[in-house]
Structures are given as structure tokens and as C-alpha cells.
CSV table of C-alpha atoms in Angstrom, one decimal:
chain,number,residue,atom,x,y,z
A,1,UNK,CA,21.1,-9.1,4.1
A,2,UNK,CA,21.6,-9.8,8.0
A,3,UNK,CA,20.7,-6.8,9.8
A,4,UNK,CA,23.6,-4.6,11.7
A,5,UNK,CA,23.3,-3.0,15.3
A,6,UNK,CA,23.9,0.9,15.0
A,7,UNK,CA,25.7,3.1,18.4
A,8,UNK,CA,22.6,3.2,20.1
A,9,UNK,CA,21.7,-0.6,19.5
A,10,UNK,CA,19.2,-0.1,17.1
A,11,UNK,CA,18.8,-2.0,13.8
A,12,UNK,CA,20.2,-1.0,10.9
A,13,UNK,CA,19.7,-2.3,7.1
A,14,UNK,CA,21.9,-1.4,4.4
A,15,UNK,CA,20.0,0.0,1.5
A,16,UNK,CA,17.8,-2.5,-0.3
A,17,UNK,CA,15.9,-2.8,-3.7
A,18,UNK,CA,12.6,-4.1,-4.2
A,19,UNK,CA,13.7,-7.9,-4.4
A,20,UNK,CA,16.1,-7.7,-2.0
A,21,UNK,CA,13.3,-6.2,0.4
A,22,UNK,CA,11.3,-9.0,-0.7
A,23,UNK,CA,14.0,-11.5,0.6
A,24,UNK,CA,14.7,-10.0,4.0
A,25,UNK,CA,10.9,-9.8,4.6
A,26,UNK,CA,10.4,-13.8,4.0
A,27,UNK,CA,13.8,-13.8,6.6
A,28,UNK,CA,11.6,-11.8,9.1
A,29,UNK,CA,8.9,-14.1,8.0
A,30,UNK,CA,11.1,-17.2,9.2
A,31,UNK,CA,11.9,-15.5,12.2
A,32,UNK,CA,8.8,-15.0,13.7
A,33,UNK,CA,6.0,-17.8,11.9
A,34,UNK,CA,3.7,-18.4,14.6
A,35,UNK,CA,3.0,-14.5,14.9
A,36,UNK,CA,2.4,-13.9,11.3
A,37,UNK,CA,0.6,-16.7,10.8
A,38,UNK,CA,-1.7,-15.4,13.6
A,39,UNK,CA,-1.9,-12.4,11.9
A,40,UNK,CA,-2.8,-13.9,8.8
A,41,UNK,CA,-6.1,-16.4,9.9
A,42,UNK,CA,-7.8,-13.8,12.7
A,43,UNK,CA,-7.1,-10.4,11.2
A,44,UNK,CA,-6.4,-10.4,7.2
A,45,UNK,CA,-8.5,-13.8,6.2
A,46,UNK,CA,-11.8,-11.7,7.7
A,47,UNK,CA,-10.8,-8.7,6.2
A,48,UNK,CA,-9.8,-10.1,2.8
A,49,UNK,CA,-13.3,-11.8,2.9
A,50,UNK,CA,-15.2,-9.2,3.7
A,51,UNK,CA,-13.2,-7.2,0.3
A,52,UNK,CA,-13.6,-9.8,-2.0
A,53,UNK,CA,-17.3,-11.1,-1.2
A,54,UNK,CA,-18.7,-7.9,-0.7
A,55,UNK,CA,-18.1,-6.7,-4.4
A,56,UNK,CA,-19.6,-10.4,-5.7
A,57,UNK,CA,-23.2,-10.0,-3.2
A,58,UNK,CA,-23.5,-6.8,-4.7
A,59,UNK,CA,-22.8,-6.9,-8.1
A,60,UNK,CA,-26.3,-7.0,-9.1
A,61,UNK,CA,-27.4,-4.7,-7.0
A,62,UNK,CA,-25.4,-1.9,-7.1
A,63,UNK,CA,-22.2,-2.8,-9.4
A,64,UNK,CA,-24.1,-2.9,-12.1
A,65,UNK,CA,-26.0,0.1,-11.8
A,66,UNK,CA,-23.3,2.3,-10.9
A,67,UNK,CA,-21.6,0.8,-13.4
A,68,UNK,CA,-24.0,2.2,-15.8
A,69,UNK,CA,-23.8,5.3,-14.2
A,70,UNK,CA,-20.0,5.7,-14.9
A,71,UNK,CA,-21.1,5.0,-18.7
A,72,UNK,CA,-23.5,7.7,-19.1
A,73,UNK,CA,-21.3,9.9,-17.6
A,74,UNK,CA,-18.7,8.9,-20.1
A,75,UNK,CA,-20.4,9.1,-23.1
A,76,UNK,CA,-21.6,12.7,-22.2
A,77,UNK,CA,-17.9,13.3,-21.8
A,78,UNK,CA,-17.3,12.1,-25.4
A,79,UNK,CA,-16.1,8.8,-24.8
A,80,UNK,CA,-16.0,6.1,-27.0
A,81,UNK,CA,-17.8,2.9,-24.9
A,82,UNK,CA,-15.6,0.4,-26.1
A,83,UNK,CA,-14.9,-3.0,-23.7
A,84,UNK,CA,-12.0,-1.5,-22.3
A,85,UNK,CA,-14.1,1.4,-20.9
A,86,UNK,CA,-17.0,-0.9,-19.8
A,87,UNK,CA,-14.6,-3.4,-18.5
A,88,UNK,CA,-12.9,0.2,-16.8
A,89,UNK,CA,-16.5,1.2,-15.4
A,90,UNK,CA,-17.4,-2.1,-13.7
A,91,UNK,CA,-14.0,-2.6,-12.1
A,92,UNK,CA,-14.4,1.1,-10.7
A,93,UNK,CA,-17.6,0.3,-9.3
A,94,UNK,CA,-16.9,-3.0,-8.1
A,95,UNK,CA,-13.8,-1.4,-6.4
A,96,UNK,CA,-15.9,1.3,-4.8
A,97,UNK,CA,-18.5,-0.8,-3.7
A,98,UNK,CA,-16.6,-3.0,-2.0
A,99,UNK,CA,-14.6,-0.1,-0.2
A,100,UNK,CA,-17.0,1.5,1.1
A,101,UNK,CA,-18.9,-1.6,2.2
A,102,UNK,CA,-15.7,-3.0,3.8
A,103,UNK,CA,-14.6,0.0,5.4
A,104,UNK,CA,-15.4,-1.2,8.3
A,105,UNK,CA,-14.0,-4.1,8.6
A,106,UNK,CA,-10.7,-2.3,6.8
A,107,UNK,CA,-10.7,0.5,9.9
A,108,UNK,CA,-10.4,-2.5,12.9
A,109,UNK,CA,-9.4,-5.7,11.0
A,110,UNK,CA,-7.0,-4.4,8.3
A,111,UNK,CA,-5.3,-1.8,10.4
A,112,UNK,CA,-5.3,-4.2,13.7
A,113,UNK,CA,-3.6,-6.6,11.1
A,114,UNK,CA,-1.5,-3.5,10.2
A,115,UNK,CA,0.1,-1.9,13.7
A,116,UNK,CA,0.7,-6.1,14.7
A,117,UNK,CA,3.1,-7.1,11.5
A,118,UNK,CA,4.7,-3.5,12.2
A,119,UNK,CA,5.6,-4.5,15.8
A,120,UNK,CA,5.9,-8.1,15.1
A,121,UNK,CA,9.1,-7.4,12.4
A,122,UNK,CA,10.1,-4.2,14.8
A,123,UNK,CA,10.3,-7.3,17.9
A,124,UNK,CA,12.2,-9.9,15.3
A,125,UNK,CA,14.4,-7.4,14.6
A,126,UNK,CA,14.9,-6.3,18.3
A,127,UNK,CA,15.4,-10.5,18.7
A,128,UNK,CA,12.8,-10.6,21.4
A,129,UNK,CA,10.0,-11.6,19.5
A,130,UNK,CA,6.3,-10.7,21.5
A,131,UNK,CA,3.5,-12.6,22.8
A,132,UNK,CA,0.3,-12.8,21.3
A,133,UNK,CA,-1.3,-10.7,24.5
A,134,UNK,CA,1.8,-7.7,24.1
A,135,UNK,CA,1.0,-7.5,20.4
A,136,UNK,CA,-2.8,-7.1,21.0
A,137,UNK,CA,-2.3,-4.6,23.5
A,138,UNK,CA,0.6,-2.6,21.0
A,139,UNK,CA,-1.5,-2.6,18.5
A,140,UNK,CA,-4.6,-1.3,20.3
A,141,UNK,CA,-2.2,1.3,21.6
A,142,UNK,CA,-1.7,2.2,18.4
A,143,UNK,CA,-4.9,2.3,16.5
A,144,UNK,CA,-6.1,5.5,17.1
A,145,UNK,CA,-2.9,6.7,15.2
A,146,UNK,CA,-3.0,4.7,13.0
A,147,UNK,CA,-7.0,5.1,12.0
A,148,UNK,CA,-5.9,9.0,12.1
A,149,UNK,CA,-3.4,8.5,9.4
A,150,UNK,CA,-5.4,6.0,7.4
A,151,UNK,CA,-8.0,8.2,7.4
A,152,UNK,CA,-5.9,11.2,6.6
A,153,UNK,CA,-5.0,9.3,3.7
A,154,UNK,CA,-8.0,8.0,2.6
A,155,UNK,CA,-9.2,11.2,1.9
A,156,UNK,CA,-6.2,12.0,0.1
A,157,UNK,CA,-7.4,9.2,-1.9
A,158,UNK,CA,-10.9,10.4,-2.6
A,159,UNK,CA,-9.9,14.1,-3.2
A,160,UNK,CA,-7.0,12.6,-6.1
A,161,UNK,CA,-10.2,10.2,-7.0
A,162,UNK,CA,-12.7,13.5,-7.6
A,163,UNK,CA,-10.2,15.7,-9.4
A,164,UNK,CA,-9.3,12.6,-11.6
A,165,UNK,CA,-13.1,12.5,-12.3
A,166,UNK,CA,-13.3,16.0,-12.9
A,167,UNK,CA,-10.4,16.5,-15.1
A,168,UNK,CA,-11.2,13.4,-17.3
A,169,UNK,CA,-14.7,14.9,-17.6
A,170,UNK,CA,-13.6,18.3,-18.7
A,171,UNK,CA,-10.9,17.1,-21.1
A,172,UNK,CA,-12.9,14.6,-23.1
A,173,UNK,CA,-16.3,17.4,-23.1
A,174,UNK,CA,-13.7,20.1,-24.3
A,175,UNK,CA,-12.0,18.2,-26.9
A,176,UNK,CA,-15.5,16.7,-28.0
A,177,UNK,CA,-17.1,20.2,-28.2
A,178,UNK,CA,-14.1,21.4,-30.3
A,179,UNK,CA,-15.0,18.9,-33.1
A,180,UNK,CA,-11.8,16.2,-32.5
A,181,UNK,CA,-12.4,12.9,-33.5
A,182,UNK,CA,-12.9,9.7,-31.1
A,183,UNK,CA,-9.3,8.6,-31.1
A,184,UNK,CA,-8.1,12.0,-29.9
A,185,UNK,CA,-10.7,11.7,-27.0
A,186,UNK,CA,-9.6,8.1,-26.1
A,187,UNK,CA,-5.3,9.5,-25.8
A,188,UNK,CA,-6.2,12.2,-24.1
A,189,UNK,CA,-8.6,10.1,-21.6
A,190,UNK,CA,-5.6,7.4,-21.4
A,191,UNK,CA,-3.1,10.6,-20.4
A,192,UNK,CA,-5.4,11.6,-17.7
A,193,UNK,CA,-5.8,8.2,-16.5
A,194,UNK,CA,-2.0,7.7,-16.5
A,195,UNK,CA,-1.2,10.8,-14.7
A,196,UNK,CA,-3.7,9.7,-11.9
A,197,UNK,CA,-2.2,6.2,-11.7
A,198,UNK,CA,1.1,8.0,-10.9
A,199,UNK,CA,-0.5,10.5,-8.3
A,200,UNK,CA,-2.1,7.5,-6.9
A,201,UNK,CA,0.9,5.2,-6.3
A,202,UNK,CA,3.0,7.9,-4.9
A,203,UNK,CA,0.0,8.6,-2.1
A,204,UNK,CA,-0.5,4.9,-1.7
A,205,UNK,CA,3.1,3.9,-1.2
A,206,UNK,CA,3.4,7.5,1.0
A,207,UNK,CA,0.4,6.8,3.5
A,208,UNK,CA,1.5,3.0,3.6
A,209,UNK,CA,5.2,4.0,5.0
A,210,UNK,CA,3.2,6.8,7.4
A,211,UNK,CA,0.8,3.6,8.8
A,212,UNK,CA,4.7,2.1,10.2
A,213,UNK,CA,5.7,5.0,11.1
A,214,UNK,CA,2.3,6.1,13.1
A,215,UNK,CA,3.2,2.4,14.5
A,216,UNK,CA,6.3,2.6,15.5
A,217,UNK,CA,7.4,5.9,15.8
A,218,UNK,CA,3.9,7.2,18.0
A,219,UNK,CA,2.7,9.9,15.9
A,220,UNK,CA,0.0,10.5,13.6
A,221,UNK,CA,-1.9,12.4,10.7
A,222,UNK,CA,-0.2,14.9,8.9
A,223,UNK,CA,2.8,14.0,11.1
A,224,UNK,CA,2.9,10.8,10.2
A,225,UNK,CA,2.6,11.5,6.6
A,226,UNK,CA,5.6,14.4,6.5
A,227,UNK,CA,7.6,12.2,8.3
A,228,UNK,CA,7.4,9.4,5.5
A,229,UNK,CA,8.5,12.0,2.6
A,230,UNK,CA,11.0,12.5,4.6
A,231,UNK,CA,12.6,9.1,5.2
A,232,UNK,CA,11.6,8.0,1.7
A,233,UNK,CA,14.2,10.6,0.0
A,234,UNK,CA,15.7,8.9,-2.8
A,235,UNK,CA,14.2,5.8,-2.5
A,236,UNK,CA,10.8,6.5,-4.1
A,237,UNK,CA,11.4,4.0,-6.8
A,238,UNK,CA,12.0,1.4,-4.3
A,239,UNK,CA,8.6,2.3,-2.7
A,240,UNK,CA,7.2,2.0,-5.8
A,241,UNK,CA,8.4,-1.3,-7.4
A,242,UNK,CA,6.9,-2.4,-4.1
A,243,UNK,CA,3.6,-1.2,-4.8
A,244,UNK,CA,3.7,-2.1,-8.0
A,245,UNK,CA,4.3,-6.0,-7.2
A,246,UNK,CA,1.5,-5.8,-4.1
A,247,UNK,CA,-1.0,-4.8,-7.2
A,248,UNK,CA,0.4,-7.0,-9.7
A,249,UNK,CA,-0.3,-9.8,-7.0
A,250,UNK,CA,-3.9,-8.7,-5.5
A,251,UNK,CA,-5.3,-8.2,-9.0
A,252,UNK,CA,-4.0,-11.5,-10.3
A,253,UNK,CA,-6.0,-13.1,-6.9
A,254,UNK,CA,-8.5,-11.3,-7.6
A,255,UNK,CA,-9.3,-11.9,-11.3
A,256,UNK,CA,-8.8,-15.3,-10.2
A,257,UNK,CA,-11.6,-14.9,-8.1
A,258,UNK,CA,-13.7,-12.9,-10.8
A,259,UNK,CA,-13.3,-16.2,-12.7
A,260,UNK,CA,-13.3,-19.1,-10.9
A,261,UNK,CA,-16.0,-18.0,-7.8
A,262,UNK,CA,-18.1,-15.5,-9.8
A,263,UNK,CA,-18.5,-16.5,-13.0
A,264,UNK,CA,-17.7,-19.9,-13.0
A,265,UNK,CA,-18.1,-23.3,-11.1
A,266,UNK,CA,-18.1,-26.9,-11.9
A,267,UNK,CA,-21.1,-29.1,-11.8
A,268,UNK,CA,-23.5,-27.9,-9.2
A,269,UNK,CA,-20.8,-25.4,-7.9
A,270,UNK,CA,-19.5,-27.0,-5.5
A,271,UNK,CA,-15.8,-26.3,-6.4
A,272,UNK,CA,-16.5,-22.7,-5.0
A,273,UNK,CA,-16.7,-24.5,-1.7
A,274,UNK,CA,-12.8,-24.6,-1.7
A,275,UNK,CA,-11.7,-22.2,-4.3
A,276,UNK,CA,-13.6,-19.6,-2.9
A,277,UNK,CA,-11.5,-19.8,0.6
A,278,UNK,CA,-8.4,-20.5,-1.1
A,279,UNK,CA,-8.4,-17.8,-3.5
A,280,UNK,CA,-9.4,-15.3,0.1
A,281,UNK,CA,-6.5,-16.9,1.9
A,282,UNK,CA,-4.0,-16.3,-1.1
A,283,UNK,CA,-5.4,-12.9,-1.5
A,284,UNK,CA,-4.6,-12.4,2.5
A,285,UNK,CA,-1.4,-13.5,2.3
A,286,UNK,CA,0.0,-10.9,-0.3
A,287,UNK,CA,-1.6,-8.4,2.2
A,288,UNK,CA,0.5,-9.4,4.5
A,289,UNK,CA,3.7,-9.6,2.8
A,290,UNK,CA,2.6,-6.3,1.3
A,291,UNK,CA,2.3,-5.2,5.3
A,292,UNK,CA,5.9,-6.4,6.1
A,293,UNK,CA,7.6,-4.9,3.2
A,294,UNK,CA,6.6,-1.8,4.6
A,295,UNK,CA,7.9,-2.2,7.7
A,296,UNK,CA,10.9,-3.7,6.1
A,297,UNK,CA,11.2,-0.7,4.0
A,298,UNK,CA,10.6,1.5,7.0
A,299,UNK,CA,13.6,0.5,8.8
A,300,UNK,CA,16.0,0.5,5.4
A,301,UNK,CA,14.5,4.4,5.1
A,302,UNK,CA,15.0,5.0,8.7
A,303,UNK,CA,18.6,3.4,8.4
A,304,UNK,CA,19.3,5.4,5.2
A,305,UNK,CA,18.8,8.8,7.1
A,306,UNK,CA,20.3,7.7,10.2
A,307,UNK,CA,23.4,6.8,8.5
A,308,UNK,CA,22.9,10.3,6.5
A,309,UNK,CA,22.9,12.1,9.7
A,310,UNK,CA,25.6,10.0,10.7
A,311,UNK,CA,27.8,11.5,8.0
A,312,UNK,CA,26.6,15.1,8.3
A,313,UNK,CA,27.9,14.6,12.3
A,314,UNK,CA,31.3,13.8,11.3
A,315,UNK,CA,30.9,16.7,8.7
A,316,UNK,CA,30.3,18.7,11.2
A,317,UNK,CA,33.1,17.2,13.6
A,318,UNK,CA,35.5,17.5,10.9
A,319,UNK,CA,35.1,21.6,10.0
A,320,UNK,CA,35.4,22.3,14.2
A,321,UNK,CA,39.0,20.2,13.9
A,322,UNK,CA,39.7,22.1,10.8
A,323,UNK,CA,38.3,25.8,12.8
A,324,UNK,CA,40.5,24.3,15.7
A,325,UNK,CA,43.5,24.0,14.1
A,326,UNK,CA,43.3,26.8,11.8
A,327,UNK,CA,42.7,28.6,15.0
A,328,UNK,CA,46.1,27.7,15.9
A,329,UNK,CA,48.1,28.5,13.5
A,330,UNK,CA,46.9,32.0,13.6
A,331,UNK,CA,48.0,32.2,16.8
């Protein structure tokens, strides 16, 4: 759908699902190549890297024993240690592992990558797409609000992470200690599990929207993050379609991975040689889509309450005529 031009010259999108958001960002993709495709090779190809190796360098080192760790802790808890919970604990631990060992290179890479796609589809729409050197210097502009926000929410993240933790504990002990068998223990651990999940998308697909907005609209933090509930009224389920496909499409690259670079090579292994960067540069390249259907999504939100505001004006306009007239006729 081909963007509109509001009163004041801004863009404006009409509202869009998932796929349709998915369209218009390979448009905006089109529209700009060369910056994107910067994008891609110096800021999300190191970043992806340092996500997707950092988990494999490690795995015997402290994977596997944190791993074991998540085991112990759920068999005190009552839970049965079937694959799906050990195949459960190492993701976990590969997951945190590798966040925490890439957060640096997620706090300058990642969000660098981040506040450049924002002002890169903000300049295609504007139709006066930006050098390389005004994009660096936006986006240094705006890192400090945007590491603000994504810090903000990462600790949103570890707080929902801790009270998951907590409350899966204390459900499983309790129902253990009152004599309920396995099964019981496993539903009610799949419940909790599912009830994070939810909790966790909503703050995912919340703090992503807040990054653009600490972008583009120069504020930050909590700020940032109020502002996003706000422009993302009624259109939750768009938000999260779109995070659904971003994981869908980063856990299929990186199972991949798991496979073909970790656990598996022909010969003498030289076929990780190529995979290996193959499988970092597809797993970059649904970051960035993932990046510009945010911003994408930003500016259908943004449109969405402009337009809403729009109406409420005329509303408004509309009862003064009525006051004015009814005003008179009484005289």
C-alpha cells in the first residue's frame, strides 16, 4: 500500500496486518538497498555473529553446566526430566549464555543497527533518502535513548524472567508436596510456561515499538515505553503476529545452525567454512526485516492515532457548529 501525505506533510499508512506490513517493508527495502544493505554487513552480520558463536564456544563450558543446574532445580520442584525439559534447560542456558556474553556487542552493534533502519525507512518515506555519514551521526544522536530504553526493557525482561522462575518453582513444589501425580505437575508447569510466553511477547513487541519511537520521536525510558502502549491501541495482534514470524524465522536459522555448524560437518568439516557464515548472514537478515517492520508498524500506529485525533477534531468542530447554531435559534 503506497504511502499518503497527511496536512502537515507527513506520511501516512492506512492500517495494515502482519503480511501486508511485511509487503510494504520489502517496498521500503527496494527504496533504499544500498543503506540496508550497509546496515546488514557492518552492524547486524557482527552482532548476529557474536549471538550465535558465542552460545557454540561455550557450550561446554558453561551451557552444559548451567544446564544441569536448571535440572536440579527442576527435579526439586517435582518435575518430571523428560527430553522436552532437558531439551527446555539447554536452550535456556544456551540462550542466557549467549545474552549476556553478547550484550555487548547487542548495546552498540544491535542498537546502532537499530536507530539507522529506523531513520533509514523514516528518510525513504520522507523521499530523501540519507547518506551513509547523516545516518551515522542520527544514529549516534540517538543511542543514548535508545540504550535507555533497551535497557529499561531488558530489565523488564529479567524481572518477567525471575517471577517466571519463581512461580514455576512454587507451583510444581506445592503440587508435588500435596501428593499429585507427575502429569498434574507437567500441565501445570506447561500453564505457567504459557502464561510467561504471553507476558513475554507483549513486552518484546512493546519495548521493540518504544526502540522507534526513542528513535524517531526523541524520547526515552519509561517515556518511550508509555508512548508505544499508547500508539499500539488496537493493534496488539498485529504487533504480535509480527513477533511471532521474527521468532518463527530466528529459531528456524538458528536450529539450522544447531545442526549443520555444531553438531554436524562433512568430511573434515570443512563445510562449516561456508555454512557457518551463511547461516550468520540469514540469521542477520531476519533481524533486519524484524527492525523495519517496526518501524513500518510505527508509522501505521502513528497514522492510526493521527487519523483518530483527526476525527475527534472534527467531533469537536462539529458540537461548536451544533452550540453555534442552537445558540441561535434561542435567540
Amino acid at each position: 500500500m503506497a504511502p499518503t501525505r497527511g496536512a502537515g506533510g507527513g506520511v501516512r499508512l492506512p492500517p495494515m496486518n502482519a503480511l501486508e506490513i511485511l509487503r510494504e517493508t520489502v517496498r521500503v527495502l527496494r527504496g533504499d538497498p544500498h543503506a540496508f544493505t550497509s546496515i546488514l554487513f557492518l552492524l547486524l552480520c557482527p552482532a548476529s555473529g557474536c549471538l550465535l558463536l558465542s552460545a557454540a564456544a561455550l557450550d561446554g563450558t558453561v551451557v552444559l553446566p548451567l544446564a544441569r543446574r536448571l535440572l536440579v532445580a527442576a527435579a526439586a520442584s517435582g518435575l518430571p526430566l523428560t527430553h522436552f525439559v532437558r531439551q527446555l534447560a539447554h536452550h535456556l542456558a544456551a540462550t542466557l549464555v549467549s545474552a549476556v556474553v553478547s550484550f555487548p556487542a547487542l548495546l552498540t552493534l544491535l542498537l546502532g543497527a537499530r536507530a539507522a533502519v529506523a531513520y533509514s525507512v523514516a528518510a525513504v518515506y520522507a523521499g530523501k533518502p540519507l547518506a551513509a555519514g547523516d545516518i551515522t551521526l542520527l544514529a549516534r544522536r540517538a543511542w543514548p535513548r535508545l540504550a535507555a530504553t533497551y535497557a529499561l526493557g531488558c530489565a523488564a525482561v529479567a524481572a518477567g524472567l525471575v517471577a517466571f522462575f519463581a512461580l514455576l518453582v512454587t507451583a510444581c513444589s506445592t503440587l508435588k508436596a500435596m501428593l499429585y501425580p507427575p502429569d498434574i505437575v507437567v500441565c501445570a508447569g506447561l500453564f505457567t510456561v504459557l502464561a510467561y510466553s504471553v507476558v513475554y511477547a507483549h513486552t518484546i513487541i512493546i519495548c521493540n515499538l518504544g526502540g522507534v519511537i526513542a528513535v524517531l520521536e526523541e524520547v526515552a525510558g519509561v517515556n518511550a515505553l508509555r508512548r508505544s502502549v499508547q500508539l499500539m491501541r488496537g493493534q496488539t495482534h498485529v504487533g504480535l503476529l509480527i513477533f511471532l514470524g521474527s521468532t518463527i524465522g530466528l529459531a528456524f536459522v538458528e536450529g539450522l545452525f544447531e545442526h549443520r555448524v555444531k553438531t554436524l560437518s562433512y568430511g573434515d568439516g570443512s563445510s562449516r567454512l561456508w555454512e557457518g557464515p551463511l547461516l550468520v548472514l540469514m540469521y542477520s537478515f531476519v533481524m533486519l526485516i524484524d527492525s523495519m517492520m517496526s518501524a513500518v508498524f510505527y508509522f501505521t500506529c502513528r497514522s492510526s492515532s493521527l487519523d483518530l485525533l483527526d476525527k475527534e477534531g472534527a467531533s469537536v468542530e462539529e458540537l461548536e457548529m451544533m452550540r453555534a447554531d442552537n445558540s441561535d435559534a434561542v435567540r
